Coordinates of C-alpha atoms in Angstrom, one line a residue:
X1 CA -68.4 -37.0 -56.6
X2 CA -69.4 -37.2 -52.7
X3 CA -72.3 -34.6 -52.6
X4 CA -72.3 -34.5 -49.0
X5 CA -68.6 -33.7 -48.5
X6 CA -69.1 -31.0 -51.0
X7 CA -71.9 -29.4 -49.3
X8 CA -69.9 -29.9 -46.0
X9 CA -67.3 -27.9 -48.0
X10 CA -69.5 -25.0 -48.5
X11 CA -71.0 -25.1 -45.0
X12 CA -74.4 -25.8 -46.4
X13 CA -76.8 -27.4 -44.1
X14 CA -80.6 -27.0 -45.3
X15 CA -82.8 -29.2 -47.2
X16 CA -81.9 -30.0 -51.1
X17 CA -84.5 -29.5 -53.5
X18 CA -84.1 -28.2 -57.1
X19 CA -85.8 -25.0 -56.6
X20 CA -85.0 -21.3 -56.5
X21 CA -84.6 -20.9 -52.6
X22 CA -82.0 -23.9 -52.8
X23 CA -80.3 -22.4 -55.8
X24 CA -80.0 -18.9 -54.2
X25 CA -78.7 -20.5 -51.0
X26 CA -76.4 -22.9 -52.4
X27 CA -74.9 -20.2 -54.7
X28 CA -74.2 -17.8 -51.9
X29 CA -72.8 -20.7 -49.6
X30 CA -70.3 -21.4 -52.5
X31 CA -69.2 -17.8 -52.8
X32 CA -68.8 -17.5 -49.0
X33 CA -66.6 -20.7 -48.7
X34 CA -64.7 -21.4 -51.5
X35 CA -62.5 -18.5 -52.9
X36 CA -61.6 -17.5 -56.4
X37 CA -57.7 -18.1 -56.5
X38 CA -55.1 -18.7 -59.0
X39 CA -52.3 -19.9 -56.9
X40 CA -51.8 -23.1 -59.0
X41 CA -50.6 -20.8 -61.8
X42 CA -48.5 -18.7 -59.6
X43 CA -46.8 -21.8 -58.1
X44 CA -46.6 -23.6 -61.4
X45 CA -48.9 -26.4 -60.5
X46 CA -50.9 -27.6 -63.3
X47 CA -54.7 -27.4 -63.4
X48 CA -56.5 -30.2 -64.7
X49 CA -60.2 -29.8 -65.9
X50 CA -61.6 -33.1 -65.1
X51 CA -64.4 -33.7 -62.5
X52 CA -62.1 -36.0 -60.4
X53 CA -59.5 -33.5 -60.5
X54 CA -61.6 -30.5 -59.7
X55 CA -63.4 -32.2 -56.9
X56 CA -60.0 -33.6 -55.4
X57 CA -58.6 -29.9 -55.2
X58 CA -61.7 -28.0 -54.3
X59 CA -63.2 -30.4 -52.0
X60 CA -60.6 -32.8 -50.6
X61 CA -57.7 -30.4 -50.8
X62 CA -59.9 -27.3 -49.6
X63 CA -58.7 -25.1 -52.4
X64 CA -60.4 -22.7 -54.9
X65 CA -59.7 -21.9 -58.5
X66 CA -60.8 -20.0 -61.4
X67 CA -63.8 -19.8 -63.3
X68 CA -63.4 -23.0 -65.4
X69 CA -62.8 -24.8 -62.1
X70 CA -65.5 -23.2 -60.0
X71 CA -68.5 -23.2 -62.5
X72 CA -67.2 -26.7 -63.9
X73 CA -67.3 -28.3 -60.7
X74 CA -70.4 -26.5 -59.4
X75 CA -72.3 -27.6 -62.5
X76 CA -71.8 -31.2 -61.2
X77 CA -73.2 -30.5 -57.8
X78 CA -76.4 -28.5 -59.1
X79 CA -77.0 -31.6 -61.5
X80 CA -76.7 -34.0 -58.4
X81 CA -79.4 -32.1 -56.7
X82 CA -81.5 -32.0 -59.7
X83 CA -81.2 -28.8 -61.5
X84 CA -81.1 -28.3 -65.1
X85 CA -78.0 -26.8 -66.1
X86 CA -76.3 -25.3 -69.1
X87 CA -72.4 -24.6 -69.3
X88 CA -72.1 -21.4 -71.4
X89 CA -68.8 -19.6 -72.8
X90 CA -68.3 -15.7 -72.0
X91 CA -65.9 -13.2 -73.1
X92 CA -64.7 -10.8 -70.4
X93 CA -64.5 -7.1 -71.2
X94 CA -61.6 -5.3 -70.0
X95 CA -61.3 -1.8 -68.5
X96 CA -60.4 -0.6 -72.1
X97 CA -63.5 -2.1 -73.5
X98 CA -61.7 -4.9 -75.4
X99 CA -63.7 -8.2 -75.6
X100 CA -61.8 -11.2 -74.7
X101 CA -61.8 -14.7 -76.6
X102 CA -65.2 -16.6 -76.9
X103 CA -63.9 -19.1 -74.2
X104 CA -62.4 -16.6 -72.0
X105 CA -64.9 -17.2 -69.3
X106 CA -67.3 -20.1 -68.1
X107 CA -70.6 -19.7 -66.5
X108 CA -73.9 -21.5 -66.1
X109 CA -77.4 -21.3 -66.8
X110 CA -80.0 -22.7 -64.7
X111 CA -83.6 -23.6 -66.0
X112 CA -86.4 -23.3 -63.4
X113 CA -89.7 -21.9 -63.9
X114 CA -87.5 -18.9 -65.4
X115 CA -84.0 -19.0 -66.3
X116 CA -81.1 -17.9 -64.2
X117 CA -77.5 -17.0 -65.1
X118 CA -75.3 -18.6 -62.1
X119 CA -71.8 -17.6 -61.7
X120 CA -69.6 -18.6 -58.8
X121 CA -66.2 -18.1 -60.8
X122 CA -65.7 -14.2 -61.6
X123 CA -63.5 -13.1 -58.8
X124 CA -64.1 -10.0 -57.2
X125 CA -66.9 -9.0 -59.4
X126 CA -69.0 -12.3 -58.6
X127 CA -72.7 -11.9 -57.7
X128 CA -73.9 -13.6 -54.5
X129 CA -77.3 -14.5 -55.7
X130 CA -78.1 -15.9 -59.4
X131 CA -79.3 -13.5 -61.5
X132 CA -82.7 -13.8 -63.6
X133 CA -82.2 -13.5 -67.4
X134 CA -84.2 -10.4 -68.4
X135 CA -83.1 -7.8 -70.3
X136 CA -82.9 -4.0 -69.0
X137 CA -83.9 -4.7 -65.5
X138 CA -81.8 -3.7 -62.6
X139 CA -81.2 -6.4 -60.0
X140 CA -80.0 -5.7 -56.7
X141 CA -77.4 -8.1 -55.4
X142 CA -76.2 -8.5 -51.6
X143 CA -74.1 -5.2 -52.3
X144 CA -74.1 -4.2 -55.8
X145 CA -76.6 -4.2 -58.9
X146 CA -76.7 -5.9 -62.0
X147 CA -78.5 -5.9 -65.3
X148 CA -78.3 -7.5 -68.9
X149 CA -78.4 -5.8 -72.3
X150 CA -78.9 -7.4 -75.6
X151 CA -75.2 -7.4 -77.4
X152 CA -76.2 -8.8 -80.6
X153 CA -79.1 -11.5 -81.8
X154 CA -77.1 -14.2 -80.3
X155 CA -75.6 -12.8 -77.2
X156 CA -76.4 -10.8 -74.0
X157 CA -74.1 -8.4 -72.0
X158 CA -73.9 -8.6 -68.2
X159 CA -73.1 -5.1 -66.5
X160 CA -72.6 -4.4 -63.1
X161 CA -73.0 -1.0 -60.6
X162 CA -72.0 -0.2 -57.2
X163 CA -74.8 2.4 -57.0
X164 CA -77.3 1.2 -59.5
X165 CA -76.9 4.0 -61.9
X166 CA -73.6 4.0 -63.5
X167 CA -72.6 0.3 -64.9
X168 CA -69.6 -1.1 -66.2
X169 CA -69.5 -3.7 -69.0
X170 CA -68.7 -7.1 -67.4
X171 CA -68.8 -10.1 -70.0
X172 CA -70.7 -11.1 -73.1
X173 CA -72.2 -14.5 -73.3
X174 CA -74.1 -16.7 -75.5
X175 CA -76.7 -19.6 -74.8
X176 CA -75.2 -22.3 -76.5
X177 CA -74.5 -25.5 -74.4
X178 CA -70.6 -26.2 -74.1
X179 CA -68.7 -28.7 -72.5
X180 CA -66.0 -28.4 -70.1
X181 CA -63.2 -29.5 -72.4
X182 CA -63.9 -26.9 -75.1
X183 CA -62.3 -24.5 -72.3
X184 CA -58.9 -26.5 -72.2
X185 CA -57.2 -24.5 -74.6
X186 CA -57.6 -21.0 -73.0
X187 CA -57.2 -22.6 -69.5
X188 CA -53.7 -23.5 -70.8
X189 CA -52.9 -20.3 -72.2
X190 CA -54.0 -18.5 -69.0
X191 CA -51.4 -21.0 -67.0
X192 CA -48.3 -20.4 -69.5
X193 CA -48.8 -17.0 -71.0
X194 CA -46.0 -15.0 -69.4
X195 CA -47.5 -11.6 -70.0
X196 CA -51.2 -12.7 -69.4
X197 CA -53.2 -11.5 -66.6
X198 CA -53.3 -14.6 -64.4
X199 CA -49.7 -15.3 -64.8
X200 CA -48.7 -11.8 -63.9
X201 CA -51.0 -11.3 -60.9
X202 CA -51.6 -13.5 -57.7
X203 CA -55.1 -13.2 -56.5
X204 CA -57.2 -14.9 -53.8
X205 CA -60.8 -13.4 -52.9
X206 CA -63.9 -14.5 -51.2
X207 CA -67.2 -12.7 -50.6
X208 CA -68.5 -12.6 -47.0
X209 CA -71.9 -11.1 -45.5
X210 CA -70.5 -7.8 -45.3
X211 CA -68.4 -7.4 -48.3
X212 CA -65.2 -9.2 -49.5
X213 CA -61.7 -10.1 -48.3
X214 CA -59.2 -10.0 -51.2
X215 CA -55.4 -10.7 -51.9
X216 CA -54.2 -9.1 -55.2
X217 CA -50.4 -9.4 -55.6
X218 CA -48.8 -7.8 -52.1
X219 CA -52.2 -5.8 -51.0
X220 CA -54.8 -7.3 -48.8
X221 CA -58.1 -5.6 -48.9
X222 CA -61.2 -5.9 -46.6
X223 CA -64.1 -4.2 -47.6
X224 CA -67.0 -4.3 -45.3
X225 CA -69.8 -1.9 -44.0
X226 CA -67.1 0.5 -42.8
X227 CA -65.7 1.0 -46.2
X228 CA -62.2 -0.6 -47.4
X229 CA -59.3 -1.3 -45.4
X230 CA -55.9 -2.0 -47.3
X231 CA -52.9 -3.7 -45.7
X232 CA -49.6 -4.5 -47.6
X233 CA -48.3 -8.1 -47.4
X234 CA -44.7 -8.0 -46.7
X235 CA -43.4 -11.5 -47.8
X236 CA -44.3 -15.0 -48.6
X237 CA -44.9 -16.2 -45.1
X238 CA -47.2 -13.4 -44.2
X239 CA -49.0 -14.4 -47.5
X240 CA -49.4 -17.9 -46.7
X241 CA -50.6 -17.2 -42.8
X242 CA -53.4 -14.8 -44.6
X243 CA -54.3 -17.8 -47.2
X244 CA -54.8 -20.1 -44.3
X245 CA -56.4 -17.6 -41.8
X246 CA -58.6 -15.8 -44.3
X247 CA -59.7 -18.6 -46.9
X248 CA -58.6 -22.0 -45.0
X249 CA -56.2 -23.0 -47.6
X250 CA -53.5 -25.3 -46.8
X251 CA -50.3 -23.9 -48.2
X252 CA -48.0 -27.1 -47.7
X253 CA -48.6 -28.1 -51.5
X254 CA -47.5 -24.9 -52.9
X255 CA -44.0 -25.7 -52.9
X256 CA -43.0 -24.8 -56.6
X257 CA -41.5 -21.3 -56.7
X258 CA -42.4 -18.7 -59.3
X259 CA -39.3 -18.3 -62.0

């Protein structure tokens, strides 16, 4: 992995030190420059969870990815800088309150003077800045609010709010260290399960200083200080143009069509 190429990919040009300031800046830069997207799943291109494959896809090919890819690769960058990182597993809680599989999601813990939850791969609900691991304290992000609650003796729960008062459950996580290959079974399932969320829905989203730009199936949503603007995506040509214009994604490799 070429660290300087990775830093150029996320448009990061500040000094590199294993401290809180760098962690916040590099986390924000990643969210602003690399989209969360599942185009490989939609176009039947296999996702390979190795450092070499992830680096090639995200840095060299200027693509994005989903949680296993984003946080798996970001951990390598943080380790190169000198941070102490732990890859952890999380169970996503859906809108009906159903808790997902143990390896439903991958995130990171970074140990400094304090411990921080780091996550550049949670799609439209990703926080821009790392969140300090302390219970029952509301933490303001760029636009939203987050807090942690104790789920049981071994696990905590992350919650998110737009107003700081009404919170939605995001995911449950443990502090046990995982290896990226532990997520391979769930990664494969998300790529192939025909009635699964990632197989049924095309998505691409990236944070911006004013909000977020998102594609979900046939709808483009731009969220900024004025509110939300929606637009229908009429066809695949328009989709590819948006992927290039809004996210810098080359679309020439997306040649395998959906069944």
